[in-house]
mmCIF file of C-alpha atoms and ligand atoms in Angstrom:
data_model
loop_
_atom_site.group_PDB
_atom_site.id
_atom_site.type_symbol
_atom_site.label_atom_id
_atom_site.label_comp_id
_atom_site.label_asym_id
_atom_site.label_seq_id
_atom_site.Cartn_x
_atom_site.Cartn_y
_atom_site.Cartn_z
ATOM 1 C CA MET X 1 0.028 0.071 0.117
ATOM 2 C CA ARG X 2 1.045 3.715 -0.521
ATOM 3 C CA TYR X 3 -0.432 6.729 0.877
ATOM 4 C CA ILE X 4 -0.237 10.441 1.685
ATOM 5 C CA GLU X 5 -0.629 11.688 5.032
ATOM 6 C CA PRO X 6 -2.015 15.204 4.126
ATOM 7 C CA HIS X 7 -2.834 16.489 7.669
ATOM 8 C CA GLY X 8 -0.567 15.349 10.688
ATOM 9 C CA HIS X 9 0.501 17.247 13.325
ATOM 10 C CA MET X 10 3.872 15.446 13.641
ATOM 11 C CA VAL X 11 5.534 18.091 16.246
ATOM 12 C CA SER X 12 3.177 16.333 18.863
ATOM 13 C CA ARG X 13 4.220 12.812 17.735
ATOM 14 C CA VAL X 14 7.115 10.572 18.758
ATOM 15 C CA THR X 15 9.800 9.604 16.252
ATOM 16 C CA ASP X 16 8.494 5.871 16.203
ATOM 17 C CA ASP X 17 5.206 7.212 14.588
ATOM 18 C CA TYR X 18 7.339 8.317 11.391
ATOM 19 C CA LEU X 19 8.779 4.722 11.513
ATOM 20 C CA ASP X 20 5.312 3.296 11.693
ATOM 21 C CA MET X 21 4.138 5.521 8.915
ATOM 22 C CA VAL X 22 6.674 4.654 6.505
ATOM 23 C CA THR X 23 6.584 1.175 7.328
ATOM 24 C CA ALA X 24 2.851 1.328 6.375
ATOM 25 C CA GLY X 25 3.682 2.919 3.084
ATOM 26 C CA CYS X 26 3.366 6.685 3.804
ATOM 27 C CA GLN X 27 5.098 8.697 0.977
ATOM 28 C CA ALA X 28 4.765 12.138 2.185
ATOM 29 C CA VAL X 29 3.336 13.874 5.253
ATOM 30 C CA CYS X 30 1.942 17.561 5.270
ATOM 31 C CA GLU X 31 1.603 19.449 8.723
ATOM 32 C CA PRO X 32 -0.566 22.497 8.932
ATOM 33 C CA ALA X 33 0.077 24.857 11.697
ATOM 34 C CA PHE X 34 -2.149 24.445 14.883
ATOM 35 C CA TRP X 35 -2.753 25.355 18.419
ATOM 36 C CA ALA X 36 -0.123 24.024 20.622
ATOM 37 C CA GLY X 37 -2.621 23.006 23.496
ATOM 38 C CA TYR X 38 -1.826 26.301 25.217
ATOM 39 C CA ASP X 39 -1.954 30.000 23.892
ATOM 40 C CA ARG X 40 1.483 31.270 23.009
ATOM 41 C CA SER X 41 2.190 34.455 24.677
ATOM 42 C CA SER X 42 3.878 36.454 21.839
ATOM 43 C CA VAL X 43 4.600 36.499 18.016
ATOM 44 C CA ASN X 44 8.080 35.090 18.876
ATOM 45 C CA GLY X 45 6.515 31.993 19.928
ATOM 46 C CA PHE X 46 4.984 31.560 16.283
ATOM 47 C CA TYR X 47 8.528 32.472 14.850
ATOM 48 C CA ASP X 48 9.956 29.697 16.810
ATOM 49 C CA TYR X 49 7.166 27.168 15.848
ATOM 50 C CA PHE X 50 7.391 28.286 11.925
ATOM 51 C CA CYS X 51 11.133 27.408 12.318
ATOM 52 C CA GLN X 52 10.167 23.928 13.800
ATOM 53 C CA LEU X 53 7.589 23.225 11.115
ATOM 54 C CA THR X 54 10.029 24.352 8.129
ATOM 55 C CA ASP X 55 13.525 23.242 9.467
ATOM 56 C CA TYR X 56 13.673 20.812 12.202
ATOM 57 C CA GLU X 57 10.541 18.623 11.425
ATOM 58 C CA PRO X 58 11.528 17.891 7.819
ATOM 59 C CA LYS X 59 14.906 16.978 9.138
ATOM 60 C CA ARG X 60 13.210 14.510 11.514
ATOM 61 C CA ALA X 61 11.175 13.004 8.820
ATOM 62 C CA ALA X 62 13.985 12.860 6.324
ATOM 63 C CA ARG X 63 15.783 10.142 8.822
ATOM 64 C CA PHE X 64 13.137 7.849 7.539
ATOM 65 C CA GLY X 65 13.031 9.104 3.876
ATOM 66 C CA LEU X 66 9.711 10.830 4.441
ATOM 67 C CA PRO X 67 9.157 14.017 2.543
ATOM 68 C CA HIS X 68 7.543 16.627 5.006
ATOM 69 C CA PHE X 69 5.571 19.626 3.953
ATOM 70 C CA CYS X 70 3.735 22.365 5.967
ATOM 71 C CA TRP X 71 1.041 24.978 6.168
ATOM 72 C CA LEU X 72 1.461 28.270 8.213
ATOM 73 C CA CYS X 73 -0.980 30.538 9.988
ATOM 74 C CA ILE X 74 -2.389 31.497 13.403
ATOM 75 C CA ASN X 75 -4.758 28.488 14.403
ATOM 76 C CA PRO X 76 -8.306 29.876 14.938
ATOM 77 C CA LYS X 77 -8.146 28.822 18.444
ATOM 78 C CA GLU X 78 -5.655 31.680 19.171
ATOM 79 C CA SER X 79 -7.591 34.159 16.963
ATOM 80 C CA GLU X 80 -9.267 36.129 19.770
ATOM 81 C CA ASP X 81 -6.256 38.205 20.093
ATOM 82 C CA VAL X 82 -6.636 40.288 16.969
ATOM 83 C CA LYS X 83 -3.626 42.194 17.540
ATOM 84 C CA LEU X 84 -1.241 39.120 18.005
ATOM 85 C CA ALA X 85 -2.997 37.600 14.991
ATOM 86 C CA GLU X 86 -2.051 40.813 13.062
ATOM 87 C CA GLU X 87 1.564 40.284 13.842
ATOM 88 C CA VAL X 88 1.595 36.679 12.959
ATOM 89 C CA VAL X 89 -0.096 37.366 9.729
ATOM 90 C CA ALA X 90 2.687 39.958 9.008
ATOM 91 C CA LEU X 91 5.394 37.462 9.930
ATOM 92 C CA ILE X 92 4.270 34.623 7.663
ATOM 93 C CA PRO X 93 5.269 35.987 4.282
ATOM 94 C CA LYS X 94 8.947 35.674 5.591
ATOM 95 C CA PHE X 95 8.349 31.757 5.438
ATOM 96 C CA LEU X 96 6.462 31.524 2.369
ATOM 97 C CA ASP X 97 9.367 30.975 0.067
ATOM 98 C CA ARG X 98 10.858 28.017 2.294
ATOM 99 C CA PRO X 99 10.969 24.884 0.118
ATOM 100 C CA SER X 100 8.502 22.766 2.070
ATOM 101 C CA VAL X 101 5.734 25.563 2.848
ATOM 102 C CA LEU X 102 2.508 24.728 0.701
ATOM 103 C CA GLY X 103 0.127 27.543 1.890
ATOM 104 C CA ILE X 104 -1.977 28.987 4.363
ATOM 105 C CA GLY X 105 -3.438 26.601 7.129
ATOM 106 C CA GLU X 106 -5.088 25.296 8.952
ATOM 107 C CA ILE X 107 -7.213 28.495 9.273
ATOM 108 C CA GLY X 108 -10.940 28.713 9.746
ATOM 109 C CA LEU X 109 -13.231 29.105 12.724
ATOM 110 C CA ASN X 110 -13.458 27.376 16.046
ATOM 111 C CA LYS X 111 -16.266 29.105 18.141
ATOM 112 C CA ASN X 112 -17.622 31.242 15.227
ATOM 113 C CA SER X 113 -16.916 34.340 16.983
ATOM 114 C CA ARG X 114 -16.377 37.884 15.393
ATOM 115 C CA ASN X 115 -12.743 38.145 16.144
ATOM 116 C CA GLU X 116 -12.234 34.738 14.459
ATOM 117 C CA LEU X 117 -13.961 35.770 11.357
ATOM 118 C CA ARG X 118 -12.069 38.822 11.016
ATOM 119 C CA VAL X 119 -8.786 36.797 11.460
ATOM 120 C CA LEU X 120 -10.055 34.359 8.898
ATOM 121 C CA GLU X 121 -10.570 37.286 6.394
ATOM 122 C CA MET X 122 -7.088 38.437 7.135
ATOM 123 C CA HIS X 123 -5.772 35.057 6.286
ATOM 124 C CA VAL X 124 -7.721 34.710 2.924
ATOM 125 C CA ASP X 125 -6.290 38.226 1.990
ATOM 126 C CA LEU X 126 -2.896 37.020 2.953
ATOM 127 C CA ALA X 127 -3.460 33.973 0.726
ATOM 128 C CA ALA X 128 -4.800 36.093 -2.157
ATOM 129 C CA ARG X 129 -1.829 38.558 -2.002
ATOM 130 C CA HIS X 130 0.680 35.770 -2.288
ATOM 131 C CA ASN X 131 -1.185 33.346 -4.359
ATOM 132 C CA GLN X 132 -1.111 30.772 -1.885
ATOM 133 C CA MET X 133 -3.366 27.559 -1.423
ATOM 134 C CA ILE X 134 -5.469 27.357 1.529
ATOM 135 C CA LEU X 135 -6.212 24.523 4.090
ATOM 136 C CA VAL X 136 -9.343 25.173 6.340
ATOM 137 C CA HIS X 137 -10.431 23.968 9.615
ATOM 138 C CA THR X 138 -14.161 23.570 10.373
ATOM 139 C CA PRO X 139 -15.370 23.845 13.977
ATOM 140 C CA HIS X 140 -16.629 20.987 15.838
ATOM 141 C CA LEU X 141 -19.972 19.492 16.667
ATOM 142 C CA GLU X 142 -22.901 21.983 17.169
ATOM 143 C CA ASP X 143 -20.767 24.857 15.743
ATOM 144 C CA LYS X 144 -19.878 22.997 12.299
ATOM 145 C CA LEU X 145 -22.599 23.567 10.093
ATOM 146 C CA LYS X 146 -23.001 27.136 10.838
ATOM 147 C CA GLY X 147 -18.979 27.690 10.780
ATOM 148 C CA THR X 148 -18.845 25.770 7.455
ATOM 149 C CA ARG X 149 -21.293 28.143 5.979
ATOM 150 C CA LEU X 150 -19.671 31.323 7.209
ATOM 151 C CA ILE X 151 -16.095 30.007 5.881
ATOM 152 C CA VAL X 152 -17.614 29.186 2.341
ATOM 153 C CA ASP X 153 -19.181 32.648 2.187
ATOM 154 C CA VAL X 154 -15.762 34.358 3.245
ATOM 155 C CA ILE X 155 -13.567 32.492 0.929
ATOM 156 C CA ARG X 156 -16.102 32.806 -2.127
ATOM 157 C CA SER X 157 -16.614 36.453 -1.522
ATOM 158 C CA ASP X 158 -12.841 37.030 -2.099
ATOM 159 C CA LYS X 159 -12.932 36.630 -6.011
ATOM 160 C CA ARG X 160 -9.121 36.356 -6.114
ATOM 161 C CA ILE X 161 -9.163 32.800 -4.610
ATOM 162 C CA GLN X 162 -9.500 29.883 -7.068
ATOM 163 C CA LEU X 163 -11.787 27.500 -5.107
ATOM 164 C CA ASP X 164 -10.273 24.189 -6.273
ATOM 165 C CA ARG X 165 -6.796 25.362 -4.549
ATOM 166 C CA VAL X 166 -8.838 25.388 -1.345
ATOM 167 C CA ILE X 167 -9.386 22.331 0.868
ATOM 168 C CA ILE X 168 -12.167 22.372 3.541
ATOM 169 C CA ASP X 169 -11.022 19.712 6.170
ATOM 170 C CA HIS X 170 -13.143 17.856 9.086
ATOM 171 C CA VAL X 171 -16.166 17.802 6.808
ATOM 172 C CA GLU X 172 -19.095 15.405 8.183
ATOM 173 C CA GLU X 173 -22.207 13.987 6.717
ATOM 174 C CA HIS X 174 -24.217 17.270 7.233
ATOM 175 C CA THR X 175 -21.268 19.577 5.711
ATOM 176 C CA ILE X 176 -19.523 17.389 2.676
ATOM 177 C CA LYS X 177 -22.122 18.392 0.058
ATOM 178 C CA LEU X 178 -22.029 21.980 1.034
ATOM 179 C CA VAL X 179 -18.387 22.022 0.659
ATOM 180 C CA LEU X 180 -18.227 19.882 -2.524
ATOM 181 C CA ASP X 181 -21.069 21.749 -4.210
ATOM 182 C CA ALA X 182 -19.420 25.144 -3.664
ATOM 183 C CA GLY X 183 -16.471 23.998 -5.696
ATOM 184 C CA PHE X 184 -13.787 23.329 -2.927
ATOM 185 C CA TRP X 185 -12.098 19.986 -2.007
ATOM 186 C CA ALA X 186 -13.249 18.215 1.185
ATOM 187 C CA GLY X 187 -11.082 16.375 3.910
ATOM 188 C CA MET X 188 -12.281 13.730 6.388
ATOM 189 C CA THR X 189 -10.506 13.484 9.529
ATOM 190 C CA LEU X 190 -10.446 10.000 10.891
ATOM 191 C CA TYR X 191 -10.658 10.026 14.700
ATOM 192 C CA PRO X 192 -11.290 7.385 17.157
ATOM 193 C CA GLU X 193 -13.408 9.547 19.468
ATOM 194 C CA SER X 194 -14.871 12.783 17.654
ATOM 195 C CA LYS X 195 -15.072 13.874 13.873
ATOM 196 C CA CYS X 196 -15.158 10.745 11.713
ATOM 197 C CA SER X 197 -14.751 7.187 12.100
ATOM 198 C CA PRO X 198 -13.173 5.016 9.344
ATOM 199 C CA ALA X 199 -16.627 3.531 8.780
ATOM 200 C CA ARG X 200 -18.402 6.932 8.237
ATOM 201 C CA ALA X 201 -15.600 8.075 5.977
ATOM 202 C CA ILE X 202 -16.115 5.111 3.836
ATOM 203 C CA ASP X 203 -19.977 5.680 3.905
ATOM 204 C CA MET X 204 -19.495 9.037 2.777
ATOM 205 C CA LEU X 205 -17.269 8.071 0.003
ATOM 206 C CA GLU X 206 -19.910 5.604 -1.171
ATOM 207 C CA ASN X 207 -22.438 8.261 -1.260
ATOM 208 C CA TYR X 208 -20.423 11.162 -2.597
ATOM 209 C CA GLY X 209 -18.037 9.587 -4.877
ATOM 210 C CA THR X 210 -14.164 10.228 -4.861
ATOM 211 C CA GLU X 211 -13.558 13.311 -6.611
ATOM 212 C CA ARG X 212 -11.918 16.410 -4.685
ATOM 213 C CA LEU X 213 -11.853 14.316 -1.393
ATOM 214 C CA TRP X 214 -9.172 13.150 0.991
ATOM 215 C CA MET X 215 -8.623 11.569 4.038
ATOM 216 C CA ASN X 216 -6.150 12.252 7.077
ATOM 217 C CA SER X 217 -5.688 11.365 10.690
ATOM 218 C CA ALA X 218 -4.721 14.713 11.864
ATOM 219 C CA CYS X 219 -2.733 12.848 14.502
ATOM 220 C CA ASP X 220 -1.976 15.533 17.084
ATOM 221 C CA TRP X 221 -1.482 15.754 21.065
ATOM 222 C CA GLY X 222 -4.990 14.614 21.706
ATOM 223 C CA VAL X 223 -6.595 10.965 21.108
ATOM 224 C CA SER X 224 -5.815 9.928 17.710
ATOM 225 C CA ILE X 225 -4.195 7.330 15.529
ATOM 226 C CA PRO X 226 -1.406 8.101 13.236
ATOM 227 C CA LEU X 227 -2.087 5.105 11.017
ATOM 228 C CA ASN X 228 -5.580 5.854 10.595
ATOM 229 C CA VAL X 229 -5.550 6.452 6.778
ATOM 230 C CA PRO X 230 -3.929 2.994 5.949
ATOM 231 C CA TYR X 231 -6.601 1.227 8.507
ATOM 232 C CA THR X 232 -9.412 2.873 6.624
ATOM 233 C CA ALA X 233 -7.482 1.701 3.597
ATOM 234 C CA LEU X 234 -7.748 -1.885 4.851
ATOM 235 C CA GLU X 235 -11.424 -1.364 5.811
ATOM 236 C CA MET X 236 -12.206 -0.232 2.204
ATOM 237 C CA LYS X 237 -10.621 -3.433 0.948
ATOM 238 C CA ARG X 238 -12.765 -5.534 3.440
ATOM 239 C CA ARG X 239 -15.862 -3.918 2.027
ATOM 240 C CA GLY X 240 -14.989 -4.627 -1.473
ATOM 241 C CA TRP X 241 -13.312 -1.643 -2.953
ATOM 242 C CA SER X 242 -10.748 -2.388 -5.784
ATOM 243 C CA ALA X 243 -6.863 -1.693 -5.073
ATOM 244 C CA GLU X 244 -7.306 0.967 -7.746
ATOM 245 C CA ASP X 245 -10.017 2.863 -6.236
ATOM 246 C CA ILE X 246 -8.396 2.829 -2.710
ATOM 247 C CA ASP X 247 -5.203 4.194 -4.345
ATOM 248 C CA LYS X 248 -7.052 7.061 -6.019
ATOM 249 C CA VAL X 249 -8.502 8.052 -2.514
ATOM 250 C CA VAL X 250 -5.545 7.603 -0.432
ATOM 251 C CA TYR X 251 -2.511 8.431 -2.868
ATOM 252 C CA GLU X 252 -3.596 9.908 -6.091
ATOM 253 C CA ASN X 253 -6.214 12.419 -4.766
ATOM 254 C CA PRO X 254 -3.832 14.264 -2.105
ATOM 255 C CA ILE X 255 -1.121 14.195 -4.892
ATOM 256 C CA LYS X 256 -3.637 16.132 -7.284
ATOM 257 C CA PHE X 257 -4.609 18.486 -4.852
ATOM 258 C CA LEU X 258 -1.139 19.298 -3.434
ATOM 259 C CA SER X 259 0.703 19.402 -6.588
ATOM 260 C CA GLN X 260 -1.251 22.661 -7.402
ATOM 261 C CA CYS X 261 1.665 23.970 -5.392
ATOM 262 C CA LYS X 262 4.692 23.462 -7.375
ATOM 263 C CA LYS X 263 6.801 22.828 -4.229
ATOM 264 C CA PHE X 264 4.953 19.617 -3.607
ATOM 265 C CA LYS X 265 7.050 16.848 -5.347
ATOM 266 C CA LEU X 266 7.621 13.318 -4.283
ATOM 267 C CA PRO X 267 10.839 11.788 -4.923
ATOM 268 C CA LYS X 268 11.159 9.283 -8.080
ATOM 269 C CA THR X 269 10.689 5.670 -7.052
HETATM 270 ZN ZN1 ZN S 1 -5.264 19.998 12.279
#
């Protein structure tokens, strides 16, 4: 099996996870910037984090022959401090030319607050000004549908953004159609407790087809499973999917989306 992990928070994982992922067939991992589990106290914390994502973490992955890419932003969970967000958004362009940076993400909403919306708009403007791709986080549970609608409206109202260069992640049964119909890519996050289980993800693939969709494990510091993409591929096989169709979802689709950034390249095999 071969697969891409298009959304994994590797800074919160141990090195053994890299070994397991490569052993299972992982060909590349992409790491969106996210909340550290606590609020950072200044823009300097973000400077250090962006150095970790663009310098240290690719080296840690390279020890296992695994290409590591990343996305940069201030996460919606830290968007209540608009002044800090402005400082972080001003810092990001310094990192955009680094060879493993794919775009702006994971931006979006958490509690759908006014400040979060303002910071989302700042990030969309940043992406538009620098012609960057976008990776979007959608809120949890009862806030998800409303938050997804707000995000779709914000991005569609900026006519500089090409919608098929944007992926809206953490879709569930009640938001997937909205996202795909609007012209975006959609991501399904395979979590053991919340978000989407492997069985639910496969149900959605069987209901909505396999175009403009990917799956990821998110694998962060919470309860999560770094191998959930290959585990789900095995479940697809058990449910009668062909090897070719599984490969399209777990390998070809992420490559198709990510290759819209010229920096995303896999080593020749
Ligand atoms: Zn994430």
